mmCIF file of C-alpha atoms in Angstrom:
data_model
loop_
_atom_site.group_PDB
_atom_site.id
_atom_site.type_symbol
_atom_site.label_atom_id
_atom_site.label_comp_id
_atom_site.label_asym_id
_atom_site.label_seq_id
_atom_site.Cartn_x
_atom_site.Cartn_y
_atom_site.Cartn_z
ATOM 1 C CA MET A 1 -160.154 177.461 224.023
ATOM 2 C CA PRO A 2 -159.361 180.579 222.432
ATOM 3 C CA ARG A 3 -157.386 180.039 219.133
ATOM 4 C CA ILE A 4 -155.823 182.370 216.537
ATOM 5 C CA THR A 5 -157.653 182.254 213.609
ATOM 6 C CA PHE A 6 -157.169 179.124 211.607
ATOM 7 C CA ALA A 7 -157.250 180.999 208.224
ATOM 8 C CA LEU A 8 -154.919 184.026 209.617
ATOM 9 C CA ALA A 9 -152.487 181.818 211.181
ATOM 10 C CA THR A 10 -152.552 179.442 207.493
ATOM 11 C CA MET A 11 -151.997 182.400 205.684
ATOM 12 C CA LEU A 12 -148.960 184.444 207.670
ATOM 13 C CA SER A 13 -147.120 180.363 207.924
ATOM 14 C CA PHE A 14 -146.988 180.306 204.148
ATOM 15 C CA MET A 15 -143.966 182.897 204.196
ATOM 16 C CA ALA A 16 -141.666 179.940 205.990
ATOM 17 C CA PHE A 17 -141.763 177.399 203.284
ATOM 18 C CA THR A 18 -139.932 176.174 200.292
ATOM 19 C CA PRO A 19 -141.771 176.150 196.972
ATOM 20 C CA VAL A 20 -142.680 172.384 197.145
ATOM 21 C CA ALA A 21 -143.417 172.570 200.552
ATOM 22 C CA ALA A 22 -145.271 175.560 199.937
ATOM 23 C CA GLN A 23 -147.420 173.699 197.058
ATOM 24 C CA ASP A 24 -147.739 171.066 199.116
ATOM 25 C CA TYR A 25 -149.400 173.159 202.026
ATOM 26 C CA GLN A 26 -151.326 175.151 199.919
ATOM 27 C CA LYS A 27 -153.358 171.831 198.345
ATOM 28 C CA GLY A 28 -153.931 170.747 201.807
ATOM 29 C CA TYR A 29 -155.087 174.531 203.083
ATOM 30 C CA ASP A 30 -157.257 174.442 199.892
ATOM 31 C CA ALA A 31 -158.400 170.816 200.878
ATOM 32 C CA PHE A 32 -159.004 171.698 204.420
ATOM 33 C CA GLU A 33 -161.154 174.742 203.207
ATOM 34 C CA ALA A 34 -163.210 172.567 201.058
ATOM 35 C CA GLY A 35 -163.512 169.854 203.806
ATOM 36 C CA ASP A 36 -161.302 167.066 201.773
ATOM 37 C CA TYR A 37 -159.577 165.771 205.168
ATOM 38 C CA ALA A 38 -158.230 162.883 203.770
ATOM 39 C CA THR A 39 -156.130 164.926 201.438
ATOM 40 C CA VAL A 40 -155.464 167.432 203.883
ATOM 41 C CA MET A 41 -153.840 164.747 206.051
ATOM 42 C CA LYS A 42 -152.176 163.526 202.427
ATOM 43 C CA LYS A 43 -150.645 166.848 202.318
ATOM 44 C CA TRP A 44 -149.541 168.187 205.463
ATOM 45 C CA ARG A 45 -148.669 164.663 208.204
ATOM 46 C CA PRO A 46 -145.743 164.107 205.941
ATOM 47 C CA LEU A 47 -144.697 167.850 206.112
ATOM 48 C CA ALA A 48 -145.389 167.411 209.821
ATOM 49 C CA GLU A 49 -143.169 164.124 209.971
ATOM 50 C CA GLN A 50 -140.033 165.946 208.030
ATOM 51 C CA GLY A 51 -140.218 168.222 211.059
ATOM 52 C CA ASP A 52 -142.128 171.337 209.491
ATOM 53 C CA ALA A 53 -143.382 172.790 212.353
ATOM 54 C CA ASP A 54 -146.165 175.010 210.789
ATOM 55 C CA ALA A 55 -147.828 171.548 209.436
ATOM 56 C CA GLN A 56 -147.511 170.146 213.392
ATOM 57 C CA TYR A 57 -149.159 173.059 214.464
ATOM 58 C CA PHE A 58 -151.911 172.690 212.154
ATOM 59 C CA LEU A 59 -152.340 169.269 212.565
ATOM 60 C CA ALA A 60 -152.421 169.373 216.302
ATOM 61 C CA LEU A 61 -155.325 172.144 215.951
ATOM 62 C CA MET A 62 -157.338 169.620 213.978
ATOM 63 C CA TYR A 63 -156.808 167.278 216.386
ATOM 64 C CA ASP A 64 -157.623 169.404 219.492
ATOM 65 C CA ASN A 65 -160.548 170.614 217.450
ATOM 66 C CA GLY A 66 -161.734 167.295 215.944
ATOM 67 C CA ARG A 67 -161.431 169.201 212.324
ATOM 68 C CA GLY A 68 -161.674 166.143 210.045
ATOM 69 C CA VAL A 69 -160.708 163.800 212.461
ATOM 70 C CA PRO A 70 -161.587 162.204 216.051
ATOM 71 C CA GLN A 71 -160.759 164.937 218.283
ATOM 72 C CA ASP A 72 -157.312 163.823 220.041
ATOM 73 C CA TYR A 73 -156.057 165.569 222.723
ATOM 74 C CA ALA A 74 -153.149 162.776 222.820
ATOM 75 C CA GLU A 75 -152.596 163.481 219.168
ATOM 76 C CA ALA A 76 -152.741 166.996 219.311
ATOM 77 C CA ILE A 77 -150.231 167.209 222.437
ATOM 78 C CA LYS A 78 -147.984 165.336 220.903
ATOM 79 C CA TRP A 79 -147.724 167.611 217.118
ATOM 80 C CA TYR A 80 -148.231 170.963 219.793
ATOM 81 C CA ARG A 81 -145.222 169.718 221.515
ATOM 82 C CA LEU A 82 -142.764 168.929 218.212
ATOM 83 C CA ALA A 83 -144.092 172.610 216.893
ATOM 84 C CA ALA A 84 -143.406 174.143 220.687
ATOM 85 C CA GLU A 85 -139.629 172.657 220.614
ATOM 86 C CA GLN A 86 -139.104 174.438 217.541
ATOM 87 C CA GLY A 87 -140.117 177.598 219.042
ATOM 88 C CA PHE A 88 -143.593 177.877 217.321
ATOM 89 C CA ALA A 89 -145.489 180.380 219.994
ATOM 90 C CA SER A 90 -148.580 179.740 218.904
ATOM 91 C CA ALA A 91 -148.052 175.580 219.672
ATOM 92 C CA GLN A 92 -146.498 176.778 223.023
ATOM 93 C CA THR A 93 -149.481 178.709 223.837
ATOM 94 C CA ASN A 94 -152.010 176.222 222.950
ATOM 95 C CA LEU A 95 -149.500 173.429 224.837
ATOM 96 C CA GLY A 96 -149.521 175.675 227.599
ATOM 97 C CA ILE A 97 -153.403 176.064 227.654
ATOM 98 C CA MET A 98 -153.687 172.200 227.568
ATOM 99 C CA TYR A 99 -151.723 172.021 230.874
ATOM 100 C CA ALA A 100 -153.266 174.976 232.478
ATOM 101 C CA PHE A 101 -156.806 173.298 231.954
ATOM 102 C CA GLY A 102 -155.892 169.584 231.960
ATOM 103 C CA TYR A 103 -156.640 168.689 228.912
ATOM 104 C CA GLY A 104 -155.169 165.323 227.759
ATOM 105 C CA VAL A 105 -152.569 165.999 230.288
ATOM 106 C CA GLU A 106 -152.432 166.111 234.180
ATOM 107 C CA LYS A 107 -153.470 169.712 234.642
ATOM 108 C CA SER A 108 -150.271 171.706 235.797
ATOM 109 C CA TYR A 109 -149.881 175.261 236.314
ATOM 110 C CA VAL A 110 -146.375 175.036 236.485
ATOM 111 C CA ASP A 111 -145.742 173.532 232.748
ATOM 112 C CA ALA A 112 -148.601 175.800 231.645
ATOM 113 C CA TYR A 113 -146.626 179.165 232.696
ATOM 114 C CA MET A 114 -143.275 177.640 231.525
ATOM 115 C CA LEU A 115 -144.756 177.372 228.663
ATOM 116 C CA PHE A 116 -146.443 180.665 228.447
ATOM 117 C CA TYR A 117 -142.946 182.221 229.412
ATOM 118 C CA LYS A 118 -140.705 180.556 226.936
ATOM 119 C CA LYS A 119 -142.961 182.014 224.412
ATOM 120 C CA LEU A 120 -142.990 185.745 226.268
ATOM 121 C CA SER A 121 -139.155 185.284 227.083
ATOM 122 C CA ARG A 122 -138.476 185.701 223.298
ATOM 123 C CA HIS A 123 -139.982 189.056 222.678
#
């Protein structure tokens, strides 16, 4: 599945964080780069659970691609959906791809289209 590169998306997302959250996010990113996925989850999961769309999106990517966690489409969809509901365009796109190809959900071109359209209508 085509994806925005993890590093580029991560760097762009730093602008949306408060200083404390940015520190936790940076520590999580550094841990990700080092392959220390336990630390990644320790830093990013609380941010995601507090509603941070960036952290939700990147947790979804981890579950979607099996990076540091077992690949789990249901968990990926959960986090993509939470980020998408906040207008996170990449999450909307990836969730649309999940629907278009039936990854972890029943294939639905209608749902995929709606997610893609929702993203496009904001530009």
